[in-house]
PDB file of C-alpha atoms in Angstrom:
ATOM      1  CA  MET R  26     134.646  56.125  59.348  1.00  0.00           C
ATOM      2  CA  LEU R  27     132.821  53.118  57.963  1.00  0.00           C
ATOM      3  CA  LYS R  28     134.909  49.979  57.621  1.00  0.00           C
ATOM      4  CA  GLU R  29     135.186  47.021  55.296  1.00  0.00           C
ATOM      5  CA  GLY R  30     132.262  44.686  55.952  1.00  0.00           C
ATOM      6  CA  ASP R  31     129.876  47.502  56.949  1.00  0.00           C
ATOM      7  CA  LEU R  32     126.737  48.107  54.940  1.00  0.00           C
ATOM      8  CA  ALA R  33     126.829  51.390  53.057  1.00  0.00           C
ATOM      9  CA  PRO R  34     124.089  53.914  53.869  1.00  0.00           C
ATOM     10  CA  LEU R  35     122.065  53.319  50.720  1.00  0.00           C
ATOM     11  CA  ASP R  36     119.062  55.595  51.271  1.00  0.00           C
ATOM     12  CA  ILE R  37     120.659  59.037  51.780  1.00  0.00           C
ATOM     13  CA  GLU R  38     119.549  61.364  49.004  1.00  0.00           C
ATOM     14  CA  VAL R  39     121.812  63.957  47.383  1.00  0.00           C
ATOM     15  CA  LEU R  40     121.773  65.835  44.079  1.00  0.00           C
ATOM     16  CA  ASP R  41     123.718  64.804  41.008  1.00  0.00           C
ATOM     17  CA  ALA R  42     125.162  67.295  38.512  1.00  0.00           C
ATOM     18  CA  ASN R  43     121.822  67.356  36.640  1.00  0.00           C
ATOM     19  CA  GLU R  44     119.979  68.374  39.833  1.00  0.00           C
ATOM     20  CA  ASN R  45     118.324  64.957  40.066  1.00  0.00           C
ATOM     21  CA  THR R  46     117.868  63.376  43.469  1.00  0.00           C
ATOM     22  CA  THR R  47     119.924  60.205  43.676  1.00  0.00           C
ATOM     23  CA  LYS R  48     121.130  57.683  46.240  1.00  0.00           C
ATOM     24  CA  LEU R  49     123.447  54.687  46.365  1.00  0.00           C
ATOM     25  CA  GLN R  50     120.483  52.320  46.420  1.00  0.00           C
ATOM     26  CA  ASP R  51     119.830  53.313  42.787  1.00  0.00           C
ATOM     27  CA  PHE R  52     123.134  51.653  41.821  1.00  0.00           C
ATOM     28  CA  LEU R  53     122.761  48.285  43.558  1.00  0.00           C
ATOM     29  CA  GLY R  54     123.708  45.493  41.195  1.00  0.00           C
ATOM     30  CA  HIS R  55     126.967  47.270  40.303  1.00  0.00           C
ATOM     31  CA  LYS R  56     130.177  47.689  42.196  1.00  0.00           C
ATOM     32  CA  ILE R  57     130.467  51.331  43.226  1.00  0.00           C
ATOM     33  CA  ILE R  58     133.664  53.320  43.547  1.00  0.00           C
ATOM     34  CA  LEU R  59     132.595  56.161  45.826  1.00  0.00           C
ATOM     35  CA  TYR R  60     135.258  58.762  46.315  1.00  0.00           C
ATOM     36  CA  PHE R  61     135.019  61.801  48.556  1.00  0.00           C
ATOM     37  CA  TYR R  62     137.133  64.816  47.703  1.00  0.00           C
ATOM     38  CA  PRO R  63     137.451  68.259  49.325  1.00  0.00           C
ATOM     39  CA  LYS R  64     136.739  70.771  46.548  1.00  0.00           C
ATOM     40  CA  ASP R  65     136.229  71.199  42.815  1.00  0.00           C
ATOM     41  CA  ASN R  66     138.977  72.950  40.842  1.00  0.00           C
ATOM     42  CA  THR R  67     141.742  72.566  43.398  1.00  0.00           C
ATOM     43  CA  PRO R  68     145.028  70.958  42.313  1.00  0.00           C
ATOM     44  CA  GLY R  69     144.757  67.637  44.160  1.00  0.00           C
ATOM     45  CA  CYS R  70     141.057  67.203  43.473  1.00  0.00           C
ATOM     46  CA  THR R  71     141.482  68.029  39.795  1.00  0.00           C
ATOM     47  CA  GLN R  72     144.326  65.515  39.467  1.00  0.00           C
ATOM     48  CA  GLU R  73     142.287  62.849  41.245  1.00  0.00           C
ATOM     49  CA  ALA R  74     139.210  63.458  39.070  1.00  0.00           C
ATOM     50  CA  CYS R  75     141.267  63.394  35.865  1.00  0.00           C
ATOM     51  CA  ASP R  76     143.048  60.214  36.974  1.00  0.00           C
ATOM     52  CA  PHE R  77     139.669  58.568  37.616  1.00  0.00           C
ATOM     53  CA  ARG R  78     138.467  59.873  34.228  1.00  0.00           C
ATOM     54  CA  ASP R  79     141.441  58.295  32.474  1.00  0.00           C
ATOM     55  CA  PHE R  80     140.873  54.920  34.150  1.00  0.00           C
ATOM     56  CA  ASN R  81     137.070  54.975  33.888  1.00  0.00           C
ATOM     57  CA  PRO R  82     136.944  52.645  30.838  1.00  0.00           C
ATOM     58  CA  GLU R  83     138.856  50.025  32.859  1.00  0.00           C
ATOM     59  CA  PHE R  84     136.476  50.435  35.810  1.00  0.00           C
ATOM     60  CA  GLU R  85     133.488  50.053  33.498  1.00  0.00           C
ATOM     61  CA  LYS R  86     134.939  46.811  32.055  1.00  0.00           C
ATOM     62  CA  LEU R  87     134.978  45.501  35.627  1.00  0.00           C
ATOM     63  CA  GLY R  88     131.328  46.484  36.113  1.00  0.00           C
ATOM     64  CA  ALA R  89     132.107  49.343  38.487  1.00  0.00           C
ATOM     65  CA  LYS R  90     130.225  52.635  38.648  1.00  0.00           C
ATOM     66  CA  LEU R  91     132.352  55.646  39.617  1.00  0.00           C
ATOM     67  CA  ILE R  92     130.863  58.450  41.748  1.00  0.00           C
ATOM     68  CA  GLY R  93     132.654  61.509  43.129  1.00  0.00           C
ATOM     69  CA  VAL R  94     131.225  63.380  46.126  1.00  0.00           C
ATOM     70  CA  SER R  95     132.041  66.770  47.606  1.00  0.00           C
ATOM     71  CA  ALA R  96     130.207  69.584  49.369  1.00  0.00           C
ATOM     72  CA  ASP R  97     130.358  71.751  46.245  1.00  0.00           C
ATOM     73  CA  SER R  98     127.167  72.973  44.577  1.00  0.00           C
ATOM     74  CA  VAL R  99     125.543  71.317  41.579  1.00  0.00           C
ATOM     75  CA  GLU R 100     126.599  74.319  39.473  1.00  0.00           C
ATOM     76  CA  SER R 101     130.224  73.930  40.571  1.00  0.00           C
ATOM     77  CA  HIS R 102     130.138  70.201  39.755  1.00  0.00           C
ATOM     78  CA  THR R 103     128.659  70.844  36.319  1.00  0.00           C
ATOM     79  CA  LYS R 104     131.391  73.341  35.436  1.00  0.00           C
ATOM     80  CA  PHE R 105     134.110  71.074  36.878  1.00  0.00           C
ATOM     81  CA  ALA R 106     132.834  68.016  34.984  1.00  0.00           C
ATOM     82  CA  ASP R 107     132.493  69.940  31.723  1.00  0.00           C
ATOM     83  CA  LYS R 108     135.914  71.567  32.019  1.00  0.00           C
ATOM     84  CA  HIS R 109     137.678  68.238  32.585  1.00  0.00           C
ATOM     85  CA  GLU R 110     135.349  66.038  30.494  1.00  0.00           C
ATOM     86  CA  LEU R 111     134.468  63.794  33.428  1.00  0.00           C
ATOM     87  CA  PRO R 112     132.322  60.855  32.252  1.00  0.00           C
ATOM     88  CA  PHE R 113     131.109  59.883  35.732  1.00  0.00           C
ATOM     89  CA  ASP R 114     128.646  61.299  38.253  1.00  0.00           C
ATOM     90  CA  LEU R 115     129.560  64.021  40.720  1.00  0.00           C
ATOM     91  CA  TRP R 116     127.220  64.293  43.677  1.00  0.00           C
ATOM     92  CA  SER R 117     126.594  67.466  45.618  1.00  0.00           C
ATOM     93  CA  ASP R 118     126.557  66.785  49.370  1.00  0.00           C
ATOM     94  CA  THR R 119     126.126  70.383  50.547  1.00  0.00           C
ATOM     95  CA  GLU R 120     124.513  69.304  53.840  1.00  0.00           C
ATOM     96  CA  HIS R 121     127.267  66.701  54.439  1.00  0.00           C
ATOM     97  CA  THR R 122     124.705  63.959  55.103  1.00  0.00           C
ATOM     98  CA  LEU R 123     126.328  61.305  52.917  1.00  0.00           C
ATOM     99  CA  SER R 124     129.905  62.223  53.789  1.00  0.00           C
ATOM    100  CA  ASP R 125     129.034  62.305  57.498  1.00  0.00           C
ATOM    101  CA  ALA R 126     127.356  58.884  57.289  1.00  0.00           C
ATOM    102  CA  PHE R 127     130.541  57.446  55.769  1.00  0.00           C
ATOM    103  CA  GLY R 128     132.741  59.262  58.303  1.00  0.00           C
ATOM    104  CA  ALA R 129     134.406  61.339  55.603  1.00  0.00           C
ATOM    105  CA  TRP R 130     133.208  64.676  57.048  1.00  0.00           C
ATOM    106  CA  GLY R 131     134.764  66.051  60.205  1.00  0.00           C
ATOM    107  CA  LYS R 132     137.628  67.937  61.778  1.00  0.00           C
ATOM    108  CA  LYS R 133     140.840  68.107  59.822  1.00  0.00           C
ATOM    109  CA  SER R 134     144.042  70.060  60.037  1.00  0.00           C
ATOM    110  CA  LEU R 135     144.993  72.379  57.193  1.00  0.00           C
ATOM    111  CA  PHE R 136     148.059  74.592  57.444  1.00  0.00           C
ATOM    112  CA  GLY R 137     148.057  74.161  61.215  1.00  0.00           C
ATOM    113  CA  LYS R 138     144.401  75.140  61.648  1.00  0.00           C
ATOM    114  CA  ILE R 139     141.613  72.792  62.638  1.00  0.00           C
ATOM    115  CA  ARG R 140     138.481  73.105  60.547  1.00  0.00           C
ATOM    116  CA  LEU R 141     135.567  71.015  59.331  1.00  0.00           C
ATOM    117  CA  GLY R 142     135.881  69.467  55.913  1.00  0.00           C
ATOM    118  CA  LEU R 143     135.949  66.369  53.767  1.00  0.00           C
ATOM    119  CA  THR R 144     138.696  63.820  54.177  1.00  0.00           C
ATOM    120  CA  ARG R 145     139.834  62.539  50.798  1.00  0.00           C
ATOM    121  CA  SER R 146     138.724  58.906  50.978  1.00  0.00           C
ATOM    122  CA  THR R 147     137.511  56.123  48.706  1.00  0.00           C
ATOM    123  CA  PHE R 148     135.077  53.277  49.325  1.00  0.00           C
ATOM    124  CA  ILE R 149     134.368  50.268  47.124  1.00  0.00           C
ATOM    125  CA  ILE R 150     130.849  48.952  47.604  1.00  0.00           C
ATOM    126  CA  ASP R 151     129.772  45.572  46.245  1.00  0.00           C
ATOM    127  CA  GLU R 152     126.616  44.824  44.258  1.00  0.00           C
ATOM    128  CA  ASN R 153     124.650  44.234  47.482  1.00  0.00           C
ATOM    129  CA  GLY R 154     125.684  47.410  49.292  1.00  0.00           C
ATOM    130  CA  LYS R 155     128.487  46.012  51.455  1.00  0.00           C
ATOM    131  CA  ILE R 156     131.722  47.982  51.732  1.00  0.00           C
ATOM    132  CA  ILE R 157     134.549  45.751  50.521  1.00  0.00           C
ATOM    133  CA  LYS R 158     137.450  48.219  50.558  1.00  0.00           C
ATOM    134  CA  VAL R 159     138.239  51.535  52.255  1.00  0.00           C
ATOM    135  CA  TRP R 160     141.061  53.978  51.673  1.00  0.00           C
ATOM    136  CA  PRO R 161     140.567  56.369  54.628  1.00  0.00           C
ATOM    137  CA  LYS R 162     143.162  59.040  53.839  1.00  0.00           C
ATOM    138  CA  VAL R 163     143.993  59.070  50.163  1.00  0.00           C
ATOM    139  CA  SER R 164     147.212  60.321  48.667  1.00  0.00           C
ATOM    140  CA  VAL R 165     146.318  61.261  45.092  1.00  0.00           C
ATOM    141  CA  ASN R 166     149.482  60.020  43.355  1.00  0.00           C
ATOM    142  CA  GLY R 167     148.994  56.398  42.334  1.00  0.00           C
ATOM    143  CA  HIS R 168     145.607  56.049  44.020  1.00  0.00           C
ATOM    144  CA  THR R 169     143.603  55.311  40.884  1.00  0.00           C
ATOM    145  CA  GLU R 170     145.987  52.535  39.904  1.00  0.00           C
ATOM    146  CA  GLU R 171     145.632  51.098  43.408  1.00  0.00           C
ATOM    147  CA  VAL R 172     141.824  51.097  43.077  1.00  0.00           C
ATOM    148  CA  LEU R 173     142.071  49.360  39.693  1.00  0.00           C
ATOM    149  CA  ARG R 174     144.504  46.768  41.087  1.00  0.00           C
ATOM    150  CA  PHE R 175     142.111  46.029  43.952  1.00  0.00           C
ATOM    151  CA  LEU R 176     139.134  45.607  41.615  1.00  0.00           C
ATOM    152  CA  ASN R 177     141.099  43.323  39.277  1.00  0.00           C
ATOM    153  CA  ASP R 178     142.235  41.168  42.210  1.00  0.00           C
ATOM    154  CA  TYR R 179     138.727  41.115  43.668  1.00  0.00           C
ATOM    155  CA  LYS R 180     137.220  40.009  40.345  1.00  0.00           C
ATOM    156  CA  GLN R 181     139.753  37.169  40.033  1.00  0.00           C
ATOM    157  CA  ASN R 182     138.793  35.913  43.503  1.00  0.00           C
ATOM    158  CA  GLU R 183     135.013  36.107  43.036  1.00  0.00           C
TER     159      GLU R 183
END
């Protein structure tokens, strides 16, 4: 998994919920909250997305762009975003290229079985593409508040 101080892979292209090709490089000049989550419309992922939705105005005030990434299809993301009124981008990483580059794709244990999947993780990337904070294994409860606290502290120390 990429670490704080590493440069984010800026040139990997994925599709957004409007089927447009996009990449992190398109968002340089903003702080980026990039969060990887396992699957649309599952309890933990829905809670996480809705928590990020509720805090999005605060993130925007801090100049941060919020992006959610999973291996779900564009169609799944569109339905998920519409259902929960998500005001931020969801990227479809069906080939796992972006999640693999960040180290968020790999073997994980679920109900005692080992399988490949996304590890729920969050990365904060600065305006120049450097990773400034990593949460490698996210517990959904309280995570959004923790991200906001970090960004507030970071802004005060800039």
